[in-house]
C-alpha cells in the first residue's frame, strides 16, 4: 500500500515537474516580450478566473470521489457543468450591461476581455470537474498527460499571440492561457467519451443529490469562494491601491515560486485525498499518521530550500528575467514566510472537506480573508508602501496556514479517539 501511494505521487510529481519546467523555461523569454503592466493585467484575468471557478460548480465536484453509484456520479457532473455554463453566461451579460468584473480592478475593458474570461472559465471549470472523476477512478496518468499538454499549449499560444497585444495590455497572455485550457479540455473530454457511459438526465435524481450533498453547496461553496478571495484579494488591492506595475512584479514573484509549490500540492493532494477517503471511516489512525508524515517531510524539504531562495531571489530574478524584474525577487524575500507555510500545508488542505467539517473550513476562510484584506487597506490608508503591505500579507497568510494544519490534526485526532471508544 505504501509503495502504491508513493508510485502515484511520483507519477503526478514527474508530470507536474515537466509541466512546470516548461512554464518556467518560457518565463525569461516572455518577460522580455511582455511588460510588467501586461503581467499585471494578466494577473487580473487569472485572479478573476480563480474566484469564479471557486463557486461556479457549487463545489459538488468534490463529492464525486465520495459517490459509489455510477449514475449519481454522472449526475453530479451534469449539475456542475450546468452551473458553470450559467456563471459564464452571467459574466457576459454583466459585460453587456457595462458592469464588467474587470472594472472592480480599475481596468478599462471591452467585451473581448469578458469573452476571454468566460471562455477560460468554461474550459477550466469543466476540466476541474473531470479531474475529480479521474481521481475517483485512480487514473493519475490521464492527469499527468493533461498537465503537460496544458503547459505546452499555453506557452506556444502566448508566444504566437504577441502581435495582438497592442489591442489591450495583457491580452496576448490571457488569450494564450484560454487556448491552452481549451486544448487540454478537448484531450480530457475525448478520454471521457471513450471511458464513460452517460445516462439520461433524471431530475428526481438531481434533487436527491442536492439534498444528499447540500453541505457542499451551502458551506463548501462559500468556504471555497472565501479561500479563493483570500488568495486573490491581494491582486485586487495592489491593482487598485498601487497600480498595474506593482501588481505585475508581485504576480511574477507569486507565479515563479508558486509553480513548484503548486507542483508539489497537485502531486500529493489527489493521492492523499484518495488514500484518506479509503481509511477515514475504518482506520482514522492511518490517516493521522499519513497526515503527520506528509507535514513533517514537506517541512524538512521545504524550509531550507525556501530560506535559500529568499536569500538569493533578488539577484536570481535579475539574472534570469532581466534587471527590471529584480523587484519581483525582492517581493519573493518578503513573501518567504507565506511560501514556506504553503508548501507544507497545501498538499493536505482538502482534509476538512473530506471529514465533513465544512463549517470549520468556512470560519477559517472568513477570518483569513478579513485579516489579510483589512490589514492591507489600513497600511495603504496610513501611508505604507507596497512592500509593507506585501510583508503583512505574507505573515498573515503564513500564520493562517499553520493554524489550519493544527485544525486538521485535531479534527482527525477526534475521529480516531471516537473510533477507539467504539471499539
Short mmCIF file of C-alpha atoms in Angstrom, two decimals:
data_model
loop_
_atom_site.label_atom_id
_atom_site.label_comp_id
_atom_site.label_asym_id
_atom_site.label_seq_id
_atom_site.Cartn_x
_atom_site.Cartn_y
_atom_site.Cartn_z
CA UNK A 1 0.00 0.00 0.00
CA UNK A 2 2.87 2.33 0.88
CA UNK A 3 4.61 1.58 -2.44
CA UNK A 4 1.36 2.19 -4.35
CA UNK A 5 0.94 5.54 -2.59
CA UNK A 6 4.49 6.61 -3.44
CA UNK A 7 4.18 5.42 -7.06
CA UNK A 8 1.09 7.59 -7.54
CA UNK A 9 2.85 10.61 -6.05
CA UNK A 10 5.93 10.04 -8.22
CA UNK A 11 3.76 9.73 -11.33
CA UNK A 12 2.00 13.02 -10.66
CA UNK A 13 5.19 14.69 -9.46
CA UNK A 14 7.01 13.74 -12.65
CA UNK A 15 4.22 15.04 -14.86
CA UNK A 16 3.76 18.24 -12.89
CA UNK A 17 7.52 18.81 -12.80
CA UNK A 18 7.72 18.60 -16.59
CA UNK A 19 4.67 20.87 -16.95
CA UNK A 20 6.06 23.49 -14.55
CA UNK A 21 9.54 23.34 -16.06
CA UNK A 22 8.03 24.14 -19.47
CA UNK A 23 6.32 27.22 -17.99
CA UNK A 24 9.43 28.25 -16.07
CA UNK A 25 11.70 27.86 -19.09
CA UNK A 26 9.41 30.12 -21.12
CA UNK A 27 9.28 32.88 -18.49
CA UNK A 28 12.68 34.53 -19.24
CA UNK A 29 11.58 34.99 -22.85
CA UNK A 30 8.03 36.11 -22.04
CA UNK A 31 9.33 38.74 -19.58
CA UNK A 32 11.38 40.25 -22.39
CA UNK A 33 8.36 40.28 -24.75
CA UNK A 34 5.64 41.43 -22.34
CA UNK A 35 5.91 44.30 -19.84
CA UNK A 36 5.21 44.30 -16.08
CA UNK A 37 1.93 46.08 -16.91
CA UNK A 38 0.97 43.21 -19.25
CA UNK A 39 1.62 40.72 -16.46
CA UNK A 40 -0.38 42.91 -14.08
CA UNK A 41 -3.45 42.80 -16.34
CA UNK A 42 -2.93 39.07 -16.94
CA UNK A 43 -2.82 38.60 -13.16
CA UNK A 44 -6.22 40.30 -13.02
CA UNK A 45 -7.58 37.83 -15.58
CA UNK A 46 -6.24 34.80 -13.69
CA UNK A 47 -7.43 36.26 -10.38
CA UNK A 48 -11.00 36.68 -11.65
CA UNK A 49 -10.83 33.21 -13.21
CA UNK A 50 -9.82 31.66 -9.88
CA UNK A 51 -12.58 33.48 -7.99
CA UNK A 52 -15.30 32.46 -10.47
CA UNK A 53 -14.07 28.88 -10.53
CA UNK A 54 -14.32 28.67 -6.76
CA UNK A 55 -18.12 28.80 -6.76
CA UNK A 56 -19.29 28.18 -10.33
CA UNK A 57 -19.76 24.42 -9.79
CA UNK A 58 -21.25 24.78 -6.26
CA UNK A 59 -18.34 22.55 -5.11
CA UNK A 60 -20.37 19.46 -5.98
CA UNK A 61 -17.42 18.06 -7.93
CA UNK A 62 -15.75 17.49 -4.55
CA UNK A 63 -18.44 14.90 -3.81
CA UNK A 64 -17.62 12.87 -6.93
CA UNK A 65 -14.90 10.76 -5.21
CA UNK A 66 -17.33 10.08 -2.33
CA UNK A 67 -20.11 8.69 -4.55
CA UNK A 68 -20.10 4.94 -5.33
CA UNK A 69 -23.15 4.86 -7.62
CA UNK A 70 -22.18 5.49 -11.27
CA UNK A 71 -25.42 7.27 -12.22
CA UNK A 72 -25.13 9.53 -9.17
CA UNK A 73 -21.54 10.33 -10.10
CA UNK A 74 -22.51 11.33 -13.64
CA UNK A 75 -25.45 13.42 -12.41
CA UNK A 76 -23.11 15.29 -10.06
CA UNK A 77 -21.06 16.08 -13.15
CA UNK A 78 -24.20 17.19 -15.04
CA UNK A 79 -25.11 19.62 -12.25
CA UNK A 80 -21.59 21.05 -12.10
CA UNK A 81 -21.35 21.51 -15.88
CA UNK A 82 -24.72 23.27 -15.97
CA UNK A 83 -23.91 25.72 -13.15
CA UNK A 84 -20.54 26.53 -14.74
CA UNK A 85 -22.27 27.37 -18.04
CA UNK A 86 -24.75 29.62 -16.19
CA UNK A 87 -21.94 31.58 -14.50
CA UNK A 88 -20.17 32.01 -17.87
CA UNK A 89 -23.35 33.45 -19.41
CA UNK A 90 -23.97 35.76 -16.44
CA UNK A 91 -20.46 37.17 -16.80
CA UNK A 92 -21.10 38.03 -20.46
CA UNK A 93 -24.48 39.59 -19.61
CA UNK A 94 -22.83 41.78 -16.95
CA UNK A 95 -20.30 42.93 -19.54
CA UNK A 96 -23.08 43.85 -22.00
CA UNK A 97 -24.69 45.90 -19.20
CA UNK A 98 -21.37 47.73 -18.72
CA UNK A 99 -20.83 46.01 -15.36
CA UNK A 100 -17.65 44.11 -16.22
CA UNK A 101 -15.85 42.45 -13.31
CA UNK A 102 -12.59 43.91 -14.65
CA UNK A 103 -13.83 47.34 -13.57
CA UNK A 104 -13.53 46.27 -9.93
CA UNK A 105 -9.77 46.17 -10.51
CA UNK A 106 -9.86 49.61 -12.14
CA UNK A 107 -9.13 48.27 -15.65
CA UNK A 108 -10.73 49.79 -18.73
CA UNK A 109 -12.15 46.84 -20.61
CA UNK A 110 -14.12 45.73 -23.64
CA UNK A 111 -16.40 42.78 -24.35
CA UNK A 112 -13.31 40.92 -25.63
CA UNK A 113 -11.87 40.66 -22.11
CA UNK A 114 -15.06 39.22 -20.71
CA UNK A 115 -15.47 36.77 -23.59
CA UNK A 116 -11.93 35.58 -22.85
CA UNK A 117 -12.77 35.29 -19.16
CA UNK A 118 -15.99 33.34 -19.78
CA UNK A 119 -14.25 31.03 -22.26
CA UNK A 120 -11.38 30.42 -19.86
CA UNK A 121 -13.85 29.75 -17.03
CA UNK A 122 -15.83 27.30 -19.16
CA UNK A 123 -12.72 25.31 -20.12
CA UNK A 124 -11.09 25.44 -16.66
CA UNK A 125 -14.30 24.71 -14.77
CA UNK A 126 -15.19 21.62 -16.78
CA UNK A 127 -11.60 20.39 -16.57
CA UNK A 128 -11.73 20.73 -12.78
CA UNK A 129 -14.93 18.66 -12.62
CA UNK A 130 -13.46 15.93 -14.82
CA UNK A 131 -10.29 15.95 -12.73
CA UNK A 132 -12.23 14.75 -9.68
CA UNK A 133 -13.57 11.83 -11.69
CA UNK A 134 -10.01 10.92 -12.69
CA UNK A 135 -9.05 11.00 -9.00
CA UNK A 136 -12.02 8.79 -8.12
CA UNK A 137 -11.00 6.24 -10.75
CA UNK A 138 -7.27 6.35 -9.87
CA UNK A 139 -6.50 7.50 -13.41
CA UNK A 140 -3.48 9.57 -12.44
CA UNK A 141 -1.73 9.00 -15.76
CA UNK A 142 -4.50 10.97 -17.51
CA UNK A 143 -4.00 13.84 -15.05
CA UNK A 144 -0.26 13.82 -15.72
CA UNK A 145 -0.64 13.92 -19.50
CA UNK A 146 -3.21 16.73 -19.32
CA UNK A 147 -0.94 18.93 -17.18
CA UNK A 148 1.95 18.60 -19.63
CA UNK A 149 -0.32 19.28 -22.62
CA UNK A 150 -1.73 22.40 -20.97
CA UNK A 151 1.73 23.84 -20.30
CA UNK A 152 2.90 23.22 -23.87
CA UNK A 153 -0.30 24.71 -25.32
CA UNK A 154 -0.10 27.79 -23.07
CA UNK A 155 3.50 28.55 -23.95
CA UNK A 156 3.10 28.10 -27.71
CA UNK A 157 -0.07 30.21 -27.74
CA UNK A 158 1.40 33.06 -25.67
CA UNK A 159 4.48 33.21 -27.89
CA UNK A 160 2.31 33.19 -31.01
CA UNK A 161 -0.04 35.95 -29.87
CA UNK A 162 2.41 38.77 -29.12
CA UNK A 163 1.22 40.53 -32.27
CA UNK A 164 -2.29 41.12 -30.82
CA UNK A 165 -1.05 42.56 -27.52
CA UNK A 166 -1.32 46.10 -28.90
CA UNK A 167 -5.13 45.78 -28.72
CA UNK A 168 -5.08 45.97 -24.91
CA UNK A 169 -2.37 45.23 -22.30
CA UNK A 170 -2.02 41.56 -21.41
CA UNK A 171 -4.49 40.23 -23.99
CA UNK A 172 -1.84 38.04 -25.62
CA UNK A 173 -1.09 36.31 -22.32
CA UNK A 174 -4.79 35.89 -21.46
CA UNK A 175 -5.72 34.56 -24.90
CA UNK A 176 -2.83 32.09 -24.83
CA UNK A 177 -3.94 30.84 -21.42
CA UNK A 178 -7.52 30.39 -22.63
CA UNK A 179 -6.41 28.46 -25.73
CA UNK A 180 -4.18 26.20 -23.64
CA UNK A 181 -7.08 25.34 -21.33
CA UNK A 182 -9.35 24.65 -24.30
CA UNK A 183 -6.88 22.24 -25.93
CA UNK A 184 -6.42 20.41 -22.63
CA UNK A 185 -10.18 20.07 -22.16
CA UNK A 186 -10.56 18.56 -25.66
CA UNK A 187 -7.92 15.95 -24.77
CA UNK A 188 -9.59 15.05 -21.46
CA UNK A 189 -13.10 15.12 -22.94
CA UNK A 190 -12.20 12.62 -25.67
CA UNK A 191 -10.83 10.35 -22.94
CA UNK A 192 -14.15 10.57 -21.07
CA UNK A 193 -16.24 9.83 -24.16
CA UNK A 194 -14.37 6.56 -24.54
CA UNK A 195 -14.39 5.58 -20.87
CA UNK A 196 -17.82 6.60 -19.53
CA UNK A 197 -21.47 5.75 -20.02
CA UNK A 198 -23.68 8.87 -19.94
CA UNK A 199 -27.23 8.17 -18.67
CA UNK A 200 -30.16 10.47 -19.45
CA UNK A 201 -30.76 13.38 -17.11
CA UNK A 202 -33.04 12.40 -14.21
CA UNK A 203 -34.35 15.48 -12.36
CA UNK A 204 -35.57 13.40 -9.43
CA UNK A 205 -32.03 12.06 -9.00
CA UNK A 206 -30.68 15.62 -9.21
CA UNK A 207 -32.97 16.74 -6.39
CA UNK A 208 -31.86 13.73 -4.34
CA UNK A 209 -28.18 14.58 -4.86
CA UNK A 210 -28.73 18.22 -3.97
CA UNK A 211 -30.27 17.06 -0.71
CA UNK A 212 -27.59 14.46 -0.03
CA UNK A 213 -24.70 16.86 -0.61
CA UNK A 214 -26.36 20.11 0.45
CA UNK A 215 -23.49 20.93 2.82
CA UNK A 216 -21.13 21.13 -0.15
CA UNK A 217 -23.35 23.73 -1.80
CA UNK A 218 -24.27 25.57 1.43
CA UNK A 219 -20.90 25.64 3.17
CA UNK A 220 -18.14 24.41 0.87
CA UNK A 221 -19.09 26.84 -1.90
CA UNK A 222 -18.81 29.81 0.41
CA UNK A 223 -15.69 28.39 2.00
CA UNK A 224 -14.01 27.80 -1.36
CA UNK A 225 -15.03 31.26 -2.58
CA UNK A 226 -13.62 32.90 0.54
CA UNK A 227 -10.46 30.81 0.27
CA UNK A 228 -10.01 31.96 -3.31
CA UNK A 229 -10.73 35.56 -2.35
CA UNK A 230 -8.11 35.30 0.40
CA UNK A 231 -5.55 34.29 -2.22
CA UNK A 232 -6.72 36.70 -4.94
CA UNK A 233 -7.68 39.77 -2.88
CA UNK A 234 -4.06 40.90 -2.80
CA UNK A 235 -4.09 41.29 -6.62
CA UNK A 236 -7.25 43.40 -6.41
CA UNK A 237 -5.85 45.55 -3.63
CA UNK A 238 -2.45 46.04 -5.26
CA UNK A 239 -4.05 46.89 -8.60
CA UNK A 240 -6.43 49.43 -7.07
CA UNK A 241 -4.05 50.90 -4.48
CA UNK A 242 -0.58 50.67 -6.05
CA UNK A 243 -1.17 50.21 -9.80
CA UNK A 244 -0.59 47.58 -12.53
CA UNK A 245 3.23 47.76 -12.45
CA UNK A 246 3.46 46.74 -8.78
CA UNK A 247 0.83 44.08 -9.45
CA UNK A 248 2.90 42.76 -12.36
CA UNK A 249 6.04 42.46 -10.22
CA UNK A 250 4.04 40.76 -7.46
CA UNK A 251 2.39 38.44 -9.97
CA UNK A 252 5.74 37.31 -11.36
CA UNK A 253 7.05 36.63 -7.84
CA UNK A 254 3.93 34.65 -6.93
CA UNK A 255 3.87 32.75 -10.20
CA UNK A 256 7.54 31.79 -10.24
CA UNK A 257 7.71 30.48 -6.67
CA UNK A 258 4.12 29.26 -6.80
CA UNK A 259 4.95 26.90 -9.69
CA UNK A 260 6.96 24.38 -7.63
CA UNK A 261 4.55 24.78 -4.70
CA UNK A 262 1.61 24.07 -7.00
CA UNK A 263 3.54 21.15 -8.45
CA UNK A 264 4.07 19.58 -5.02
CA UNK A 265 0.47 20.23 -3.98
CA UNK A 266 -1.00 18.90 -7.22
CA UNK A 267 1.15 15.76 -6.94
CA UNK A 268 0.44 14.86 -3.31
CA UNK A 269 -3.07 16.23 -2.71
CA UNK A 270 -5.06 13.91 -5.05
CA UNK A 271 -3.23 10.84 -3.77
CA UNK A 272 -3.65 11.88 -0.12
CA UNK A 273 -7.34 12.60 -0.74
CA UNK A 274 -7.84 9.18 -2.31
CA UNK A 275 -5.97 7.26 0.39
CA UNK A 276 -7.58 9.21 3.23
CA UNK A 277 -11.01 8.61 1.72
CA UNK A 278 -10.42 4.85 1.85
CA UNK A 279 -9.34 4.81 5.52
CA UNK A 280 -11.03 7.71 7.33
CA UNK A 281 -14.06 5.61 8.37
CA UNK A 282 -12.44 2.29 9.24
CA UNK A 283 -8.87 3.28 10.11
CA UNK A 284 -8.60 7.00 11.05
CA UNK A 285 -5.30 6.35 12.83
CA UNK A 286 -3.72 5.52 9.47
CA UNK A 287 -4.94 8.85 8.08
CA UNK A 288 -3.50 10.64 11.11
CA UNK A 289 -0.10 9.01 10.61
CA UNK A 290 -0.16 9.82 6.91
CA UNK A 291 -1.15 13.44 7.65
CA UNK A 292 1.69 13.91 10.15
CA UNK A 293 4.20 12.18 7.89
CA UNK A 294 3.40 14.42 4.92
CA UNK A 295 3.62 17.61 7.00
CA UNK A 296 6.94 16.57 8.58
CA UNK A 297 8.62 15.53 5.32
CA UNK A 298 7.46 18.63 3.46
CA UNK A 299 8.74 20.82 6.30
CA UNK A 300 12.17 19.15 6.21
CA UNK A 301 12.43 19.58 2.45
CA UNK A 302 10.69 22.93 2.03
CA UNK A 303 12.04 25.12 4.82
CA UNK A 304 15.77 25.01 3.90
CA UNK A 305 15.02 25.34 0.18
CA UNK A 306 12.79 28.38 0.55
CA UNK A 307 15.11 30.11 3.03
CA UNK A 308 17.91 29.78 0.47
CA UNK A 309 15.62 31.07 -2.28
CA UNK A 310 14.60 34.09 -0.18
CA UNK A 311 18.26 34.99 0.22
CA UNK A 312 19.25 34.75 -3.46
CA UNK A 313 15.92 35.76 -5.06
CA UNK A 314 16.70 39.42 -5.99
CA UNK A 315 19.90 38.54 -7.84
CA UNK A 316 18.39 35.40 -9.36
CA UNK A 317 15.36 37.22 -10.77
CA UNK A 318 17.58 39.99 -12.17
CA UNK A 319 19.78 37.42 -13.92
CA UNK A 320 17.01 35.16 -15.27
CA UNK A 321 14.24 37.61 -16.19
CA UNK A 322 16.12 40.87 -16.76
CA UNK A 323 17.23 43.71 -14.47
CA UNK A 324 13.81 45.38 -14.30
CA UNK A 325 12.40 42.23 -12.66
CA UNK A 326 14.74 42.48 -9.65
CA UNK A 327 11.80 43.97 -7.76
CA UNK A 328 9.97 40.65 -8.11
CA UNK A 329 12.90 38.92 -6.43
CA UNK A 330 12.70 41.38 -3.54
CA UNK A 331 8.99 40.57 -3.21
CA UNK A 332 9.87 36.85 -3.01
CA UNK A 333 12.04 37.60 0.02
CA UNK A 334 9.15 39.44 1.65
CA UNK A 335 6.75 36.55 0.94
CA UNK A 336 9.05 33.72 2.06
CA UNK A 337 7.13 33.05 5.30
CA UNK A 338 3.91 32.50 3.33
CA UNK A 339 5.62 30.31 0.74
CA UNK A 340 7.08 28.04 3.43
CA UNK A 341 3.66 27.52 5.01
CA UNK A 342 2.04 26.86 1.63
CA UNK A 343 4.48 24.16 0.57
CA UNK A 344 3.88 22.34 3.88
CA UNK A 345 0.09 22.66 4.20
CA UNK A 346 -1.44 22.93 0.71
CA UNK A 347 -0.97 19.21 -0.13
CA UNK A 348 -3.30 18.28 2.77
CA UNK A 349 -5.61 21.29 2.53
CA UNK A 350 -8.65 19.19 1.48
CA UNK A 351 -8.76 17.38 4.83
CA UNK A 352 -11.64 19.36 6.38
CA UNK A 353 -13.82 18.73 3.31
CA UNK A 354 -13.02 15.05 3.49
CA UNK A 355 -14.13 14.65 7.11
CA UNK A 356 -17.15 16.91 6.52
CA UNK A 357 -16.00 19.83 8.68
CA UNK A 358 -17.32 22.41 6.21
CA UNK A 359 -18.33 24.88 8.93
CA UNK A 360 -14.85 24.85 10.45
CA UNK A 361 -13.38 25.39 6.97
CA UNK A 362 -15.78 28.29 6.38
CA UNK A 363 -14.88 30.03 9.65
CA UNK A 364 -11.18 29.67 8.89
CA UNK A 365 -11.62 31.13 5.40
CA UNK A 366 -13.68 34.08 6.68
CA UNK A 367 -11.12 35.01 9.33
CA UNK A 368 -8.21 34.71 6.89
CA UNK A 369 -9.91 36.93 4.31
CA UNK A 370 -10.82 39.63 6.82
CA UNK A 371 -7.40 39.75 8.49
CA UNK A 372 -5.47 39.91 5.22
CA UNK A 373 -7.64 42.44 3.36
CA UNK A 374 -8.34 44.83 6.25
CA UNK A 375 -4.66 44.91 7.21
CA UNK A 376 -3.51 45.81 3.68
CA UNK A 377 -6.14 48.57 3.48
CA UNK A 378 -5.04 50.02 6.83
CA UNK A 379 -1.41 50.02 5.69
CA UNK A 380 -2.30 51.92 2.49
CA UNK A 381 -4.51 54.46 4.29
CA UNK A 382 -1.75 55.13 6.82
CA UNK A 383 0.71 55.82 4.00
CA UNK A 384 2.53 52.48 4.00
CA UNK A 385 4.44 51.26 0.96
CA UNK A 386 3.59 48.31 -1.27
CA UNK A 387 6.50 46.40 0.31
CA UNK A 388 4.99 46.85 3.79
CA UNK A 389 1.59 45.66 2.56
CA UNK A 390 3.12 42.58 0.90
CA UNK A 391 5.12 41.71 4.04
CA UNK A 392 1.99 41.96 6.20
CA UNK A 393 0.04 39.81 3.75
CA UNK A 394 2.78 37.17 3.84
CA UNK A 395 2.84 37.00 7.64
CA UNK A 396 -0.96 36.88 7.88
CA UNK A 397 -1.35 34.15 5.27
CA UNK A 398 1.56 32.12 6.64
CA UNK A 399 0.14 32.13 10.17
CA UNK A 400 -3.29 31.11 8.85
CA UNK A 401 -1.86 28.04 7.08
CA UNK A 402 -0.07 26.85 10.23
CA UNK A 403 -3.30 27.28 12.18
CA UNK A 404 -5.12 25.27 9.50
CA UNK A 405 -2.61 22.42 9.91
CA UNK A 406 -3.47 22.35 13.62
CA UNK A 407 -7.22 22.32 12.87
CA UNK A 408 -6.78 19.38 10.51
CA UNK A 409 -4.73 17.43 13.03
CA UNK A 410 -7.25 17.99 15.81
CA UNK A 411 -10.17 17.00 13.55
CA UNK A 412 -8.57 13.69 12.51
CA UNK A 413 -7.45 13.01 16.07
CA UNK A 414 -11.01 13.46 17.36
CA UNK A 415 -12.28 10.90 14.82
CA UNK A 416 -9.55 8.48 15.88
CA UNK A 417 -10.46 8.95 19.56
CA UNK A 418 -14.14 8.30 18.83
CA UNK A 419 -13.20 5.18 16.88
CA UNK A 420 -11.17 3.84 19.83
CA UNK A 421 -14.08 4.46 22.23
CA UNK A 422 -16.43 2.48 19.96
CA UNK A 423 -14.00 -0.43 19.91
#
